[in-house]
Coordinates of C-alpha atoms and ligand atoms in Angstrom, one line a residue:
Chain I
M1 CA 105.5 48.3 51.4
G2 CA 107.7 50.6 53.5
Q3 CA 104.4 52.1 54.8
T4 CA 103.0 48.7 55.8
I5 CA 106.2 47.8 57.7
T6 CA 106.1 51.0 59.6
S7 CA 102.4 50.6 60.7
E8 CA 102.9 47.1 61.8
T9 CA 106.1 48.1 63.7
T10 CA 104.2 50.9 65.3
A11 CA 101.4 48.4 66.4
L12 CA 104.1 46.2 67.9
A13 CA 105.7 49.0 69.8
A14 CA 102.3 50.1 71.0
R15 CA 101.5 46.5 72.1
V16 CA 104.8 46.4 74.1
T17 CA 103.9 49.8 75.7
T18 CA 100.5 48.6 76.7
L19 CA 101.8 45.4 78.4
A20 CA 104.6 47.3 80.1
E21 CA 102.3 50.2 81.3
A22 CA 99.9 47.5 82.8
A23 CA 102.9 46.0 84.8
F24 CA 103.8 49.5 85.9
A25 CA 100.2 50.2 86.9
T26 CA 100.3 47.1 89.1
A27 CA 103.6 48.4 90.7
D28 CA 102.2 51.9 91.1
G29 CA 99.0 50.7 92.9
L30 CA 101.3 48.8 95.5
R31 CA 103.4 51.9 95.8
R32 CA 100.3 53.9 96.8
R33 CA 99.3 51.3 99.4
A34 CA 102.8 51.3 100.7
E35 CA 103.1 55.0 101.0
D36 CA 99.8 55.1 103.0
L37 CA 101.6 53.1 105.7
F38 CA 104.1 55.9 106.0
T39 CA 101.6 58.7 106.6
G40 CA 101.4 58.1 110.3
G41 CA 105.1 57.8 110.9
R42 CA 107.6 55.2 110.1
P43 CA 106.0 51.6 110.3
A44 CA 107.8 48.5 111.5
S45 CA 108.7 45.8 109.2
A46 CA 105.8 43.6 110.3
D47 CA 103.3 46.3 109.4
L48 CA 103.9 45.6 105.7
A49 CA 101.7 42.4 106.1
V50 CA 98.7 44.6 105.7
L51 CA 99.7 44.9 102.0
R52 CA 99.3 41.2 101.6
P53 CA 95.8 41.1 100.1
W54 CA 96.7 43.7 97.4
V55 CA 100.1 42.0 96.6
T56 CA 98.5 38.6 96.1
E57 CA 95.7 40.1 94.1
A58 CA 98.3 41.6 91.8
L59 CA 99.4 38.1 90.7
G60 CA 97.9 36.6 87.5
G61 CA 97.9 37.2 83.8
L62 CA 101.5 38.3 82.9
I63 CA 102.3 39.1 86.5
N64 CA 104.3 36.4 88.1
G65 CA 105.7 38.3 91.1
A66 CA 104.8 41.4 92.9
G67 CA 105.3 43.3 96.0
V68 CA 107.1 45.9 98.1
I69 CA 110.6 46.0 99.5
T70 CA 111.6 48.8 101.8
V71 CA 114.6 50.3 103.5
P72 CA 115.1 49.4 107.2
L73 CA 111.9 50.5 109.1
A74 CA 111.2 51.4 112.7
D75 CA 112.4 48.1 114.1
G76 CA 115.6 48.3 112.1
R77 CA 114.6 45.6 109.5
P78 CA 113.8 46.1 105.9
G79 CA 110.0 45.6 105.0
L80 CA 109.5 42.8 102.6
E81 CA 106.1 41.7 101.2
W82 CA 106.6 40.1 97.9
W83 CA 104.8 37.2 96.4
M84 CA 105.4 34.9 93.4
G85 CA 103.5 32.5 91.2
S86 CA 99.8 32.5 90.1
P87 CA 96.7 33.1 92.1
A88 CA 96.3 29.4 92.4
Q89 CA 99.7 28.6 93.4
R90 CA 101.7 31.3 95.1
S91 CA 104.4 31.6 97.5
R92 CA 105.9 34.4 99.6
L93 CA 109.4 35.5 98.9
T94 CA 111.9 35.3 101.7
L95 CA 115.3 36.9 101.3
D96 CA 118.5 36.1 103.3
L97 CA 119.3 39.5 104.6
D98 CA 122.1 38.4 106.9
P99 CA 125.4 39.8 105.4
A100 CA 127.3 37.0 107.0
S101 CA 125.4 34.3 105.3
D102 CA 126.4 32.4 102.1
T103 CA 123.1 33.1 100.5
F104 CA 123.0 36.7 101.4
V105 CA 121.1 39.0 99.1
D106 CA 122.4 42.6 98.9
V107 CA 119.2 44.1 97.8
G108 CA 121.0 47.5 97.3
R109 CA 123.1 46.0 94.5
Q110 CA 120.1 44.9 92.4
P111 CA 119.3 47.2 89.6
W112 CA 115.5 46.8 90.2
Y113 CA 116.1 48.4 93.6
S114 CA 119.1 50.6 93.1
V115 CA 118.0 52.4 89.9
P116 CA 114.6 53.8 91.3
R117 CA 116.6 54.7 94.5
D118 CA 119.3 56.6 92.7
T119 CA 117.2 58.2 90.0
G120 CA 113.8 58.6 91.8
R121 CA 112.2 57.2 88.7
R122 CA 110.5 54.0 87.5
H123 CA 112.7 51.3 85.9
V124 CA 112.6 48.2 83.7
T125 CA 115.1 45.7 84.7
G126 CA 116.0 43.0 82.3
P127 CA 115.7 40.8 80.5
Y128 CA 117.8 39.2 83.2
V129 CA 118.3 36.0 85.2
D130 CA 116.5 36.8 88.5
Y131 CA 118.4 34.5 90.8
V132 CA 117.2 36.4 93.9
C133 CA 113.5 35.6 93.6
A134 CA 112.0 33.2 91.1
E135 CA 115.3 32.0 89.6
Q136 CA 113.6 32.7 86.2
Y137 CA 114.4 34.8 83.1
A138 CA 112.4 38.0 83.8
L139 CA 111.6 41.6 83.2
T140 CA 111.0 43.4 86.5
F141 CA 109.0 46.7 86.6
T142 CA 109.8 48.9 89.7
V143 CA 108.9 52.3 91.0
P144 CA 110.2 54.2 94.0
V145 CA 108.2 54.3 97.2
T146 CA 108.7 57.5 99.1
D147 CA 108.3 58.7 102.7
H148 CA 107.6 62.4 102.6
G149 CA 109.8 62.8 99.6
T150 CA 112.6 60.6 100.8
F151 CA 113.3 57.1 99.2
A152 CA 111.8 54.4 101.3
G153 CA 111.8 51.4 99.1
I154 CA 110.4 50.0 95.8
A155 CA 107.1 48.5 94.6
G156 CA 107.3 46.2 91.6
A157 CA 106.0 43.5 89.4
D158 CA 107.8 40.7 87.5
V159 CA 106.9 39.3 84.1
F160 CA 108.7 36.2 82.8
V161 CA 110.3 36.9 79.4
G162 CA 108.7 33.7 78.0
D163 CA 105.2 35.0 78.9
F164 CA 106.0 38.4 77.5
E165 CA 107.2 36.9 74.3
R166 CA 104.1 34.8 74.0
A167 CA 101.9 37.9 74.5
L168 CA 103.8 39.6 71.8
R169 CA 103.9 36.9 69.3
P170 CA 101.0 37.9 67.0
A171 CA 102.2 41.5 66.8
L172 CA 105.8 40.2 66.2
R173 CA 104.7 37.9 63.4
A174 CA 102.6 40.6 61.8
V175 CA 105.7 42.7 61.1
G176 CA 106.8 40.3 58.3
T177 CA 110.5 41.2 58.2
P178 CA 113.1 40.3 60.8
V179 CA 112.2 42.2 64.0
A180 CA 113.4 42.2 67.6
L181 CA 112.3 44.0 70.8
V182 CA 115.4 45.1 72.7
N183 CA 116.3 47.1 75.8
T184 CA 118.5 50.2 75.7
H185 CA 121.6 48.0 76.3
G186 CA 120.9 46.1 73.1
R187 CA 119.7 42.9 74.9
V188 CA 117.0 41.1 72.9
V189 CA 113.7 40.6 74.9
A190 CA 111.9 38.9 72.0
G191 CA 112.8 38.3 68.3
S192 CA 111.4 36.8 65.1
T193 CA 114.5 35.1 63.9
A194 CA 117.1 32.5 65.3
H195 CA 119.6 35.3 65.4
H196 CA 117.6 37.4 67.8
L197 CA 116.6 35.0 70.5
A198 CA 115.8 36.4 74.0
G199 CA 119.1 37.2 75.9
S200 CA 121.3 37.7 72.8
L201 CA 123.1 41.0 72.5
I202 CA 123.1 43.3 69.6
R203 CA 126.8 44.4 69.1
D204 CA 126.4 46.7 66.0
A205 CA 127.8 50.0 67.1
H206 CA 125.3 52.1 65.2
I207 CA 122.4 50.4 66.6
R208 CA 123.8 50.5 70.1
T209 CA 124.3 54.2 69.9
A210 CA 120.9 54.9 68.5
L211 CA 119.3 52.8 71.3
L212 CA 120.8 55.1 73.9
T213 CA 119.3 58.1 72.2
A214 CA 115.9 56.3 72.1
L215 CA 114.7 58.3 69.1
P216 CA 113.1 57.0 66.0
A217 CA 115.8 56.4 63.4
V218 CA 116.8 54.7 60.1
L219 CA 120.3 53.2 60.4
P220 CA 122.9 51.9 58.0
G221 CA 121.7 48.7 56.4
G222 CA 118.0 49.9 56.5
V223 CA 117.7 48.9 60.2
R224 CA 114.7 50.9 61.7
L225 CA 114.5 51.7 65.4
T226 CA 111.1 52.5 66.9
P227 CA 111.0 53.5 70.5
C228 CA 108.2 52.1 72.8
G229 CA 106.7 55.2 74.3
T230 CA 109.0 56.4 77.1
L231 CA 110.1 52.9 78.1
P232 CA 113.7 51.9 77.9
L233 CA 112.6 49.4 75.2
A234 CA 112.7 49.6 71.3
V235 CA 111.6 47.8 68.4
L236 CA 114.3 47.1 65.6
T237 CA 113.3 45.9 62.1
W238 CA 115.7 44.7 59.4
P239 CA 114.9 44.9 55.8
Chain L
M1 CA 150.0 9.6 105.0
G2 CA 151.9 11.1 108.0
T3 CA 153.6 13.5 105.7
S4 CA 150.5 14.7 103.8
R5 CA 148.7 15.1 107.2
A6 CA 151.6 17.1 108.6
S7 CA 151.6 19.4 105.6
A8 CA 147.9 19.7 105.6
R9 CA 148.2 20.8 109.1
S10 CA 150.9 23.4 108.3
V11 CA 148.3 24.9 105.9
V12 CA 145.8 25.2 108.8
F13 CA 148.0 27.6 110.5
A14 CA 149.3 29.5 107.4
P15 CA 149.0 33.4 107.7
L16 CA 145.7 34.9 106.6
D17 CA 145.4 37.7 104.3
P18 CA 144.8 41.2 105.8
H19 CA 141.0 41.3 104.8
S20 CA 140.2 38.1 106.7
R21 CA 138.5 38.2 110.0
A22 CA 137.5 36.1 112.9
E23 CA 135.1 34.4 110.6
T24 CA 137.9 33.0 108.5
V25 CA 139.8 31.9 111.6
V26 CA 136.5 30.0 112.6
R27 CA 136.1 28.4 109.3
R28 CA 139.7 27.3 109.0
L29 CA 139.7 25.8 112.4
T30 CA 136.1 24.3 112.0
D31 CA 137.1 22.7 108.8
A32 CA 140.4 21.3 110.3
I33 CA 138.4 19.9 113.2
T34 CA 135.7 18.4 111.1
F35 CA 138.3 16.9 108.6
G36 CA 140.1 15.4 111.5
L37 CA 143.3 17.4 111.0
L38 CA 143.0 18.6 114.5
T39 CA 142.1 15.6 116.8
D40 CA 139.8 15.3 119.7
A41 CA 141.2 16.6 123.0
E42 CA 144.3 18.2 121.3
Q43 CA 145.4 21.5 122.7
L44 CA 145.4 24.5 120.4
P45 CA 148.3 26.9 120.5
S46 CA 147.9 29.9 122.8
E47 CA 146.0 32.9 121.7
T48 CA 149.1 34.8 121.3
D49 CA 150.7 32.0 119.1
L50 CA 147.4 31.6 117.2
A51 CA 147.3 35.4 116.5
A52 CA 151.0 35.3 115.3
Q53 CA 150.4 32.3 113.1
F54 CA 147.2 33.6 111.5
G55 CA 148.6 37.1 111.3
V56 CA 145.6 38.6 113.1
S57 CA 145.1 40.3 116.4
R58 CA 144.5 38.6 119.6
V59 CA 141.0 40.1 119.8
T60 CA 140.2 38.4 116.5
V61 CA 141.4 35.1 117.8
R62 CA 139.4 35.5 121.0
E63 CA 136.4 36.2 118.9
A64 CA 136.9 33.2 116.8
L65 CA 137.4 31.0 120.0
V66 CA 134.1 32.3 121.4
A67 CA 132.3 31.2 118.2
L68 CA 134.1 27.8 118.3
R69 CA 133.0 27.3 121.9
Q70 CA 129.5 28.1 121.0
Q71 CA 129.6 25.4 118.3
N72 CA 131.0 23.1 120.9
L73 CA 134.2 22.5 118.7
V74 CA 136.5 24.0 121.3
E75 CA 136.5 23.8 125.1
T76 CA 138.5 26.2 127.2
R77 CA 139.9 25.1 130.6
R78 CA 141.2 27.6 133.2
G79 CA 144.2 27.3 135.5
R80 CA 147.2 25.2 135.4
G81 CA 147.2 22.9 132.3
G82 CA 144.5 25.1 131.0
G83 CA 144.0 26.4 127.4
S84 CA 141.8 25.7 124.4
F85 CA 141.2 22.0 123.4
V86 CA 139.6 20.6 120.3
R87 CA 136.3 18.8 120.8
A88 CA 135.9 16.6 117.7
P89 CA 132.3 16.4 116.5
T90 CA 130.6 13.1 117.4
A91 CA 128.2 11.1 115.3
A92 CA 125.5 13.9 115.9
A93 CA 127.6 16.2 113.7
D94 CA 126.6 14.5 110.5
R95 CA 126.5 17.9 108.8
S96 CA 130.3 18.1 109.2
L97 CA 132.5 18.4 106.2
R98 CA 134.4 15.2 107.2
S99 CA 131.3 13.0 107.2
R100 CA 130.2 14.5 104.0
L101 CA 133.5 13.9 102.4
S102 CA 133.8 10.4 103.6
E103 CA 130.3 9.6 102.5
L104 CA 131.2 10.6 99.0
S105 CA 132.4 7.8 96.9
L106 CA 135.1 8.8 94.4
P107 CA 133.2 7.7 91.4
N108 CA 130.2 9.9 92.7
L109 CA 132.5 12.7 93.4
R110 CA 134.0 12.5 89.9
D111 CA 130.6 12.4 88.4
T112 CA 129.3 15.3 90.3
A113 CA 132.4 17.4 89.5
D114 CA 132.1 16.5 85.7
H115 CA 128.6 17.7 85.7
Y116 CA 129.5 20.9 87.5
A117 CA 132.5 21.6 85.2
A118 CA 130.1 21.1 82.2
V119 CA 127.6 23.6 83.7
A120 CA 130.2 26.2 84.8
G121 CA 132.1 25.8 81.5
A122 CA 129.0 26.2 79.4
A123 CA 128.0 29.2 81.4
A124 CA 131.4 30.9 80.8
R125 CA 131.2 30.2 77.0
L126 CA 127.7 31.7 76.7
A127 CA 128.7 34.6 79.0
A128 CA 131.5 35.5 76.5
Q129 CA 128.9 35.6 73.7
R130 CA 126.3 37.8 75.7
A131 CA 128.2 39.9 78.1
D132 CA 128.3 43.7 77.7
A133 CA 130.7 46.1 79.5
D134 CA 128.3 46.4 82.6
D135 CA 128.2 42.7 82.9
I136 CA 131.9 42.4 83.0
L137 CA 132.0 45.0 85.9
R138 CA 129.4 43.0 87.8
I139 CA 131.5 39.9 87.5
E140 CA 134.7 41.7 88.5
E141 CA 132.9 43.2 91.5
V142 CA 131.9 39.8 92.8
D143 CA 135.4 38.4 92.5
A144 CA 136.9 41.5 94.2
D145 CA 135.0 40.5 97.3
V146 CA 137.7 38.8 99.5
A147 CA 136.2 39.6 102.9
G148 CA 134.1 36.4 103.3
P149 CA 135.1 32.6 103.0
L150 CA 136.3 31.3 99.6
H151 CA 133.2 29.1 99.0
R152 CA 130.9 32.1 99.3
M153 CA 132.9 34.1 96.7
E154 CA 133.1 31.1 94.4
R155 CA 129.3 30.6 94.6
A156 CA 128.7 34.4 93.8
Y157 CA 131.3 34.4 91.0
H158 CA 129.9 31.4 89.0
L159 CA 126.3 32.5 89.7
E160 CA 127.0 35.8 88.2
V161 CA 128.7 34.3 85.2
A162 CA 125.6 32.1 84.7
A163 CA 123.4 35.3 85.0
V164 CA 125.5 37.0 82.5
A165 CA 125.1 34.0 80.2
Q166 CA 121.4 34.9 80.4
S167 CA 120.6 31.3 81.5
A168 CA 118.1 30.8 84.3
R169 CA 118.7 27.0 84.1
L170 CA 122.4 27.3 84.4
A171 CA 122.0 29.7 87.4
R172 CA 119.7 27.2 89.1
E173 CA 122.3 24.5 88.6
E174 CA 125.0 26.8 90.0
I175 CA 122.9 27.4 93.1
R176 CA 122.3 23.6 93.5
F177 CA 126.0 22.7 93.1
A178 CA 127.0 25.5 95.6
G179 CA 124.8 24.0 98.2
E180 CA 125.9 20.4 97.4
L181 CA 129.6 20.7 96.8
G182 CA 130.6 24.3 97.5
T183 CA 131.9 24.2 101.0
L184 CA 133.8 21.0 100.4
L185 CA 135.2 22.1 97.1
W186 CA 136.5 25.4 98.3
S187 CA 137.4 24.5 101.8
P188 CA 140.6 26.7 102.6
I189 CA 142.4 23.7 104.1
L190 CA 142.6 21.8 100.9
Q191 CA 145.9 22.0 99.3
T192 CA 147.5 21.8 96.0
A193 CA 151.0 20.7 95.0
D194 CA 151.4 24.2 93.5
S195 CA 151.8 26.8 96.3
T196 CA 150.9 29.5 93.9
Y197 CA 147.3 28.3 93.7
D198 CA 145.0 31.3 93.6
P199 CA 141.3 30.9 92.6
H200 CA 141.0 34.8 92.3
A201 CA 143.8 34.8 89.6
E202 CA 142.0 32.0 87.8
H203 CA 138.8 34.0 87.9
R204 CA 140.5 37.1 86.6
A205 CA 141.7 35.0 83.6
I206 CA 138.2 33.6 83.1
T207 CA 136.7 37.2 83.3
A208 CA 139.4 38.6 80.8
A209 CA 138.4 35.8 78.2
I210 CA 134.6 36.5 78.7
A211 CA 135.4 40.3 78.2
A212 CA 137.4 39.5 75.1
G213 CA 134.4 37.4 73.7
D214 CA 136.5 34.3 73.6
G215 CA 134.0 31.7 74.6
D216 CA 136.3 28.6 74.0
L217 CA 139.0 30.0 76.2
A218 CA 136.5 31.0 78.9
R219 CA 135.1 27.5 79.0
R220 CA 138.5 25.8 79.0
L221 CA 139.8 28.0 81.8
T222 CA 136.7 27.4 83.8
E223 CA 136.9 23.6 83.3
E224 CA 140.5 23.7 84.5
H225 CA 139.7 25.8 87.4
I226 CA 137.0 23.3 88.5
E227 CA 139.4 20.4 87.9
T228 CA 142.2 21.9 90.0
A229 CA 139.6 22.3 92.9
V230 CA 138.4 18.7 92.5
E231 CA 142.0 17.4 92.5
R232 CA 142.5 19.0 95.9
L233 CA 139.4 17.4 97.2
V234 CA 140.2 14.1 96.0
T235 CA 143.8 14.2 97.4
L236 CA 142.2 15.0 100.8
H237 CA 139.6 12.4 100.5
L238 CA 142.4 9.8 99.8
T239 CA 144.4 11.2 102.8
L240 CA 141.4 10.9 105.2
V241 CA 139.5 7.8 104.3
E242 CA 140.9 4.7 105.6
P243 CA 141.4 1.8 103.2
Ligands
ZN1 ZN1 135.6 29.8 90.7

């Protein structure tokens, strides 16, 4: 039986990895288009409009938001080409970038922007309440955009947690025992029991420590930890 | 009524904390004018006196007066008998706080405030269940921002609490209430009987309850925090609205 649990759990982790890598591939495609804009010198914020066909084409399936947000460009304004919704019903994101305004959005404080900026690496933000864009419970997959090696912004894709859970449901059910997909902070993305609903936090100290190491492990109480590739996500199973 | 108007007026000119800037002077005077605490054609104190009363530099006062002139809320006349005079907004200024406040009926205000207390209280309770150490830092960071007007900090604080609660619906409600009620509820000229009133201190107590995982306490403190703010608003409403 232990063998069965392991293989179903591995399949779930593989399914998570496939879905997440697809979102990252979308973000990475937009990153390349954005970086092309920088080859002939620093563009102006309005120049990002040429990305629009690729951004809107990225919507659909699990992707409910996608685009590029940059540092201030040649005209002193940040570039913003981000769209939300489905191919049939989509809208362009506008952000209030006036620091004196009540609804000002400090992009630099948002983890989906600051982590790729500060680490130079891709990042999965969430699950979190995305009150900046879609006002939805989401996962955001972002990669840094660089201008000749210097950070110039991010490209990214949003997936609603509800859609992600639905896409994982068959693989979750197949595990058979209580199971949860969590991020490295112990925040549940999707689970198979009422105790592990999206958004709840795993507080068990052993599990929390193990999540930070991101290595396969069997923990006290028979809890098994299976990492999802190199993503900051892991599958937990309880006996 | 005369007394409460006079004491409300003294709050208008109370010293500002050192982080405040011209923007706070503008907001306080704008609110005072739109609430009718400063009346049409009334002469404002001199720049020097305003600077002393607000505890800011004359440059800051001048900057604020420029902004108020641009909004047509103040008119400056030169020469003998000159100075800055209040220009009360007319019917055209239906966006003003005063007209918004008098349009509110007390039963509607009570109902809106009850709904808001339920939303903000539930968000605080869930945040206590779901917050990790990083979340607490984010909430504290928002409350530590004292540079802008109070209603902006209030919006950001309760929105962050709803986000930490992991609830997109409660966050959307927070955004809606901030637009509907925020500038009224957290207007700096509203008063309380208690001179030690400090929304930041109330937030710190709420944040501590969230950090301690005490959802019931976090909810009760949040409800009381909203109730106190609503009481101030109702008191001013009763002061301003003629029978
Ligand atoms: Zn508050």
